[in-house]
CSV table of N, CA and C in Angstrom, one decimal:
chain,number,residue,atom,x,y,z
B,36,MET,N,2.6,-4.6,-49.7
B,36,MET,CA,2.3,-4.1,-48.0
B,36,MET,C,2.9,-5.8,-47.7
B,37,ALA,N,2.3,-6.5,-47.5
B,37,ALA,CA,2.5,-8.1,-47.2
B,37,ALA,C,3.8,-8.0,-46.6
B,38,PHE,N,3.8,-7.6,-47.1
B,38,PHE,CA,6.2,-8.2,-47.4
B,38,PHE,C,6.0,-7.7,-45.8
B,39,SER,N,5.7,-6.2,-46.1
B,39,SER,CA,6.7,-5.0,-45.1
B,39,SER,C,5.5,-5.4,-44.2
B,40,SER,N,4.4,-5.5,-43.9
B,40,SER,CA,4.1,-5.9,-42.6
B,40,SER,C,4.3,-7.2,-41.8
B,41,TRP,N,5.0,-8.1,-42.1
B,41,TRP,CA,5.8,-9.0,-41.9
B,41,TRP,C,7.0,-8.7,-41.5
B,42,LEU,N,7.8,-7.9,-42.2
B,42,LEU,CA,9.5,-7.1,-41.9
B,42,LEU,C,8.8,-6.6,-40.8
B,43,CYS,N,7.5,-5.9,-40.3
B,43,CYS,CA,7.7,-5.5,-39.1
B,43,CYS,C,7.0,-5.6,-38.1
B,44,THR,N,6.5,-7.1,-38.4
B,44,THR,CA,5.9,-8.2,-37.0
B,44,THR,C,7.4,-9.1,-36.4
B,45,ASN,N,8.3,-9.5,-37.8
B,45,ASN,CA,9.4,-9.6,-36.9
B,45,ASN,C,10.5,-8.4,-37.0
B,46,ASN,N,10.7,-7.9,-36.8
B,46,ASN,CA,11.5,-7.4,-36.5
B,46,ASN,C,10.9,-6.7,-34.9
B,47,THR,N,9.4,-6.4,-34.7
B,47,THR,CA,8.8,-5.5,-33.3
B,47,THR,C,9.2,-6.9,-32.6
B,48,LYS,N,9.0,-7.8,-32.5
B,48,LYS,CA,8.7,-9.1,-32.0
B,48,LYS,C,10.4,-8.9,-31.1
B,49,ASN,N,11.7,-8.7,-31.6
B,49,ASN,CA,12.5,-8.1,-30.8
B,49,ASN,C,12.6,-7.5,-30.6
B,50,LEU,N,11.6,-6.3,-30.0
B,50,LEU,CA,12.6,-5.3,-29.8
B,50,LEU,C,11.1,-5.5,-28.6
B,51,LEU,N,10.4,-5.7,-28.1
B,51,LEU,CA,9.7,-5.9,-27.2
B,51,LEU,C,9.6,-6.7,-25.7
B,52,VAL,N,9.3,-7.2,-24.7
B,52,VAL,CA,9.4,-7.9,-24.1
B,52,VAL,C,7.2,-8.4,-23.8
B,53,LYS,N,6.5,-9.6,-24.0
B,53,LYS,CA,5.6,-9.9,-24.0
B,53,LYS,C,5.6,-10.7,-22.9
B,54,ILE,N,4.7,-9.8,-22.0
B,54,ILE,CA,3.8,-10.5,-20.8
B,54,ILE,C,2.5,-10.9,-20.3
B,55,VAL,N,2.3,-12.6,-20.6
B,55,VAL,CA,0.7,-12.5,-21.4
B,55,VAL,C,0.3,-13.3,-19.2
B,56,HIS,N,-0.8,-12.8,-19.2
B,56,HIS,CA,-1.8,-12.6,-18.2
B,56,HIS,C,-3.2,-13.4,-18.1
B,57,PRO,N,-2.8,-13.7,-17.0
B,57,PRO,CA,-4.0,-15.3,-17.1
B,57,PRO,C,-5.2,-15.1,-18.1
B,58,GLY,N,-6.2,-15.3,-18.5
B,58,GLY,CA,-7.5,-15.3,-19.5
B,58,GLY,C,-7.0,-14.5,-20.6
B,59,GLY,N,-5.1,-14.3,-20.5
B,59,GLY,CA,-5.3,-13.8,-22.0
B,59,GLY,C,-4.6,-12.7,-22.2
B,60,HIS,N,-4.4,-12.1,-21.2
B,60,HIS,CA,-4.5,-10.2,-21.9
B,60,HIS,C,-2.7,-10.0,-21.5
B,61,VAL,N,-3.0,-10.1,-22.9
B,61,VAL,CA,-0.8,-9.3,-22.8
B,61,VAL,C,-0.3,-7.7,-23.3
B,62,GLU,N,0.4,-7.9,-22.6
B,62,GLU,CA,1.1,-6.9,-22.2
B,62,GLU,C,2.6,-6.0,-22.8
B,63,LEU,N,2.8,-4.8,-23.6
B,63,LEU,CA,3.8,-5.4,-24.5
B,63,LEU,C,4.7,-3.8,-23.8
B,64,HIS,N,5.8,-4.4,-23.5
B,64,HIS,CA,7.1,-3.0,-23.0
B,64,HIS,C,7.5,-2.9,-23.9
B,65,ASP,N,8.5,-2.2,-24.3
B,65,ASP,CA,9.6,-1.6,-25.2
B,65,ASP,C,11.2,-1.3,-25.3
B,66,ARG,N,10.3,-2.1,-23.3
B,66,ARG,CA,12.5,-1.0,-23.1
B,66,ARG,C,12.6,-2.9,-22.0
B,67,PRO,N,13.6,-3.1,-21.0
B,67,PRO,CA,13.6,-4.5,-20.0
B,67,PRO,C,13.0,-3.7,-18.6
B,68,ILE,N,12.6,-4.8,-18.4
B,68,ILE,CA,11.5,-4.5,-16.8
B,68,ILE,C,11.7,-5.0,-16.3
B,69,MET,N,12.0,-4.8,-15.4
B,69,MET,CA,12.6,-6.2,-13.7
B,69,MET,C,11.1,-6.7,-13.9
B,70,ALA,N,11.4,-7.4,-13.2
B,70,ALA,CA,10.1,-9.5,-12.8
B,70,ALA,C,9.6,-8.2,-11.8
B,71,THR,N,10.1,-7.7,-10.7
B,71,THR,CA,9.4,-7.1,-9.1
B,71,THR,C,9.0,-5.8,-10.0
B,72,GLU,N,8.1,-5.6,-10.6
B,72,GLU,CA,7.2,-5.0,-11.5
B,72,GLU,C,6.1,-4.9,-11.7
B,73,ILE,N,6.5,-5.8,-12.6
B,73,ILE,CA,5.1,-6.6,-12.5
B,73,ILE,C,4.5,-7.5,-11.9
B,74,MET,N,5.5,-8.2,-10.9
B,74,MET,CA,4.6,-9.0,-9.0
B,74,MET,C,4.3,-7.3,-8.5
B,75,LEU,N,4.5,-7.0,-8.6
B,75,LEU,CA,4.3,-5.2,-7.6
B,75,LEU,C,2.7,-4.7,-8.1
B,76,ARG,N,2.3,-5.0,-9.8
B,76,ARG,CA,1.5,-4.6,-9.6
B,76,ARG,C,-0.4,-6.1,-10.0
B,77,ASN,N,0.6,-7.1,-9.7
B,77,ASN,CA,0.0,-9.0,-9.9
B,77,ASN,C,0.0,-8.8,-8.7
B,78,PRO,N,-0.7,-8.3,-7.1
B,78,PRO,CA,-0.2,-9.7,-6.8
B,78,PRO,C,-0.5,-11.1,-6.3
B,79,LYS,N,0.0,-11.8,-5.3
B,79,LYS,CA,-0.5,-13.5,-5.1
B,79,LYS,C,-0.2,-13.5,-6.5
B,80,CYS,N,0.8,-13.2,-8.0
B,80,CYS,CA,1.0,-13.8,-9.0
B,80,CYS,C,3.0,-14.2,-8.9
B,81,ILE,N,3.6,-15.2,-10.0
B,81,ILE,CA,4.6,-14.1,-10.8
B,81,ILE,C,5.2,-15.0,-11.6
B,82,VAL,N,6.0,-14.3,-12.1
B,82,VAL,CA,6.8,-14.4,-12.7
B,82,VAL,C,7.2,-15.6,-13.9
B,83,ALA,N,6.7,-16.4,-14.7
B,83,ALA,CA,7.6,-17.5,-15.0
B,83,ALA,C,8.0,-17.7,-16.7
B,84,HIS,N,9.0,-18.4,-17.0
B,84,HIS,CA,8.7,-18.2,-18.5
B,84,HIS,C,8.2,-19.9,-19.2
B,85,PRO,N,7.5,-19.2,-20.4
B,85,PRO,CA,6.9,-20.0,-20.7
B,85,PRO,C,6.4,-21.9,-20.5
B,86,ASN,N,7.5,-22.5,-20.6
B,86,ASN,CA,7.7,-23.7,-20.8
B,86,ASN,C,7.3,-24.4,-18.8
B,87,VAL,N,6.9,-23.5,-18.3
B,87,VAL,CA,6.2,-23.3,-16.9
B,87,VAL,C,5.2,-24.4,-16.1
B,88,PHE,N,3.8,-24.5,-17.7
B,88,PHE,CA,2.8,-25.9,-16.7
B,88,PHE,C,3.6,-27.2,-17.2
B,89,LYS,N,4.6,-27.0,-18.1
B,89,LYS,CA,5.8,-28.1,-18.0
B,89,LYS,C,6.4,-28.2,-17.3
B,90,GLN,N,7.0,-27.1,-17.4
B,90,GLN,CA,8.1,-27.5,-15.5
B,90,GLN,C,7.6,-26.5,-14.5
B,91,PRO,N,7.1,-27.0,-13.9
B,91,PRO,CA,7.0,-25.9,-13.2
B,91,PRO,C,7.6,-25.0,-11.7
B,92,TRP,N,8.5,-25.4,-11.4
B,92,TRP,CA,10.4,-25.1,-11.1
B,92,TRP,C,10.8,-24.0,-12.1
B,93,ALA,N,10.3,-23.3,-14.0
B,93,ALA,CA,10.5,-22.4,-14.3
B,93,ALA,C,10.2,-20.4,-14.2
B,94,ILE,N,10.3,-20.5,-12.5
B,94,ILE,CA,9.8,-19.2,-12.2
B,94,ILE,C,10.9,-18.4,-13.0
B,95,VAL,N,10.4,-17.0,-13.1
B,95,VAL,CA,12.0,-15.4,-12.8
B,95,VAL,C,11.7,-15.3,-11.0
B,96,ALA,N,12.7,-14.6,-11.1
B,96,ALA,CA,13.5,-14.3,-9.5
B,96,ALA,C,13.1,-13.1,-9.8
B,97,PRO,N,12.6,-12.2,-8.9
B,97,PRO,CA,11.8,-11.5,-8.7
B,97,PRO,C,13.1,-10.2,-9.0
B,98,ASP,N,13.8,-10.3,-8.6
B,98,ASP,CA,15.4,-9.2,-9.7
B,98,ASP,C,15.7,-9.2,-10.3
B,99,THR,N,15.3,-10.3,-11.8
B,99,THR,CA,14.9,-10.3,-12.5
B,99,THR,C,14.8,-9.1,-13.5
B,100,VAL,N,15.3,-9.2,-14.5
B,100,VAL,CA,15.6,-8.3,-15.4
B,100,VAL,C,14.8,-9.1,-17.5
B,101,LEU,N,13.0,-9.0,-16.9
B,101,LEU,CA,13.5,-9.7,-18.4
B,101,LEU,C,14.0,-8.1,-19.6
B,102,SER,N,13.8,-9.2,-20.5
B,102,SER,CA,14.6,-8.5,-21.8
B,102,SER,C,14.4,-8.2,-22.9
B,103,LEU,N,14.2,-7.8,-23.8
B,103,LEU,CA,13.0,-7.8,-25.4
B,103,LEU,C,13.9,-9.3,-25.5
B,104,GLY,N,12.4,-9.3,-26.5
B,104,GLY,CA,12.5,-10.4,-27.1
B,104,GLY,C,12.6,-11.6,-26.5
B,105,GLN,N,11.8,-11.4,-25.4
B,105,GLN,CA,11.4,-12.7,-24.2
B,105,GLN,C,9.9,-12.4,-24.6
B,106,LYS,N,8.5,-13.6,-23.6
B,106,LYS,CA,7.8,-13.9,-23.3
B,106,LYS,C,7.9,-14.9,-22.4
B,107,PHE,N,7.1,-14.0,-21.3
B,107,PHE,CA,6.7,-14.1,-19.7
B,107,PHE,C,5.5,-14.7,-19.4
B,108,TYR,N,4.6,-15.6,-18.6
B,108,TYR,CA,3.4,-15.5,-18.6
B,108,TYR,C,3.3,-14.8,-17.0
B,109,VAL,N,2.6,-14.9,-16.4
B,109,VAL,CA,1.8,-13.4,-14.8
B,109,VAL,C,0.6,-15.6,-14.7
B,110,VAL,N,2.0,-15.7,-13.4
B,110,VAL,CA,0.7,-17.3,-13.0
B,110,VAL,C,0.4,-16.7,-12.2
B,111,PRO,N,-1.0,-16.9,-10.7
B,111,PRO,CA,-1.0,-17.3,-9.9
B,111,PRO,C,-0.1,-18.2,-8.7
B,112,VAL,N,0.5,-17.9,-7.9
B,112,VAL,CA,1.3,-18.6,-7.0
B,112,VAL,C,0.0,-20.2,-6.7
B,113,SER,N,-0.8,-19.5,-6.1
B,113,SER,CA,-2.0,-21.5,-6.7
B,113,SER,C,-1.1,-21.7,-6.8
B,114,THR,N,-1.7,-20.8,-8.9
B,114,THR,CA,-1.4,-22.3,-10.0
B,114,THR,C,-0.3,-23.3,-9.9
B,115,ILE,N,0.9,-22.3,-9.5
B,115,ILE,CA,2.3,-22.6,-9.6
B,115,ILE,C,2.2,-24.3,-8.9
B,116,ARG,N,2.4,-23.7,-7.1
B,116,ARG,CA,1.9,-24.5,-6.3
B,116,ARG,C,1.4,-26.0,-6.7
B,117,LYS,N,-0.2,-25.1,-7.6
B,117,LYS,CA,-0.8,-26.9,-7.6
B,117,LYS,C,1.0,-28.0,-8.8
B,118,LEU,N,1.2,-27.0,-9.5
B,118,LEU,CA,1.5,-27.7,-10.2
B,118,LEU,C,2.9,-28.3,-10.3
B,119,GLN,N,3.3,-27.7,-9.2
B,119,GLN,CA,4.7,-28.6,-8.7
B,119,GLN,C,4.0,-29.4,-7.5
B,120,ARG,N,3.0,-29.8,-7.1
B,120,ARG,CA,3.0,-30.6,-6.6
B,120,ARG,C,2.6,-32.4,-7.0
B,121,LEU,N,1.8,-31.6,-8.3
B,121,LEU,CA,1.6,-32.9,-9.4
B,121,LEU,C,3.0,-33.5,-10.0
B,122,ASN,N,3.4,-33.1,-9.6
B,122,ASN,CA,4.9,-33.2,-11.2
B,122,ASN,C,5.5,-33.8,-9.8
B,123,SER,N,6.0,-33.3,-9.4
B,123,SER,CA,5.8,-34.2,-7.5
B,123,SER,C,5.6,-35.6,-7.1
B,124,ALA,N,4.7,-35.4,-7.2
B,124,ALA,CA,4.1,-37.4,-6.7
B,124,ALA,C,3.8,-37.9,-8.2
B,125,LYS,N,4.2,-36.7,-9.9
B,125,LYS,CA,4.7,-37.2,-11.1
B,125,LYS,C,6.3,-37.6,-10.8
B,126,TYR,N,7.3,-36.7,-10.4
B,126,TYR,CA,8.6,-37.7,-10.6
B,126,TYR,C,9.1,-37.2,-9.2
B,127,PRO,N,9.2,-38.1,-8.2
B,127,PRO,CA,9.8,-37.3,-7.9
B,127,PRO,C,11.0,-37.3,-7.4
B,128,GLN,N,12.1,-38.4,-8.2
B,128,GLN,CA,13.1,-38.5,-7.7
B,128,GLN,C,13.8,-37.1,-8.8
B,129,LYS,N,13.5,-36.7,-9.8
B,129,LYS,CA,14.0,-35.5,-10.6
B,129,LYS,C,13.2,-34.2,-9.0
B,130,VAL,N,12.3,-34.1,-8.2
B,130,VAL,CA,12.2,-33.3,-7.9
B,130,VAL,C,13.3,-33.2,-6.8
B,131,GLN,N,13.5,-33.7,-5.6
B,131,GLN,CA,14.5,-34.5,-4.9
B,131,GLN,C,16.1,-33.7,-5.6
B,132,SER,N,16.7,-33.8,-7.1
B,132,SER,CA,18.0,-33.9,-7.2
B,132,SER,C,18.3,-32.3,-8.5
B,133,SER,N,16.9,-31.7,-8.0
B,133,SER,CA,17.1,-30.1,-8.3
B,133,SER,C,16.7,-29.8,-6.9
B,134,MET,N,16.5,-30.2,-6.6
B,134,MET,CA,16.7,-29.3,-5.0
B,134,MET,C,17.5,-29.5,-3.8
B,135,ASN,N,18.4,-28.1,-3.5
B,135,ASN,CA,20.0,-28.5,-2.9
B,135,ASN,C,19.6,-28.5,-1.6
B,136,LYS,N,20.1,-29.3,-0.2
B,136,LYS,CA,20.4,-29.2,0.8
B,136,LYS,C,19.1,-28.2,2.1
B,137,ASP,N,19.9,-26.6,1.4
B,137,ASP,CA,18.3,-25.9,1.8
B,137,ASP,C,16.7,-25.4,1.2
B,138,GLY,N,17.0,-27.0,0.2
B,138,GLY,CA,15.3,-26.6,-0.1
B,138,GLY,C,15.3,-25.4,-1.5
B,139,GLU,N,16.4,-24.6,-2.1
B,139,GLU,CA,15.8,-24.4,-3.1
B,139,GLU,C,16.2,-25.1,-4.4
B,140,GLU,N,16.0,-24.7,-5.1
B,140,GLU,CA,16.4,-24.8,-7.2
B,140,GLU,C,17.9,-24.9,-6.8
B,141,ASN,N,18.6,-26.0,-7.2
B,141,ASN,CA,19.7,-26.2,-8.1
B,141,ASN,C,20.1,-25.2,-9.2
B,142,GLU,N,20.3,-24.8,-9.7
B,142,GLU,CA,20.8,-23.9,-11.5
B,142,GLU,C,21.3,-25.0,-11.9
């Protein structure tokens, strides 16, 4: 029984998009979903990659398709801005080199 539940758990992880909200609420989707859909339901929030708290520019563009097997966080814009300010104060050169002349992040 334990082996079959392990198989189901590992297989289903790859078949879902996992969205983690502030406060720990987890939303699971069994199909790819646009980041815009998540943002429309969560005003003043951004969809971000799991490493956003260490790399505050790891945010997802609204037109991005969130694919099965991936995990994302819904983070308030105010938190993102605060993290970016703190990060740019720590690493001013790193931030400047990651931005292009228009102030947008290089890819």
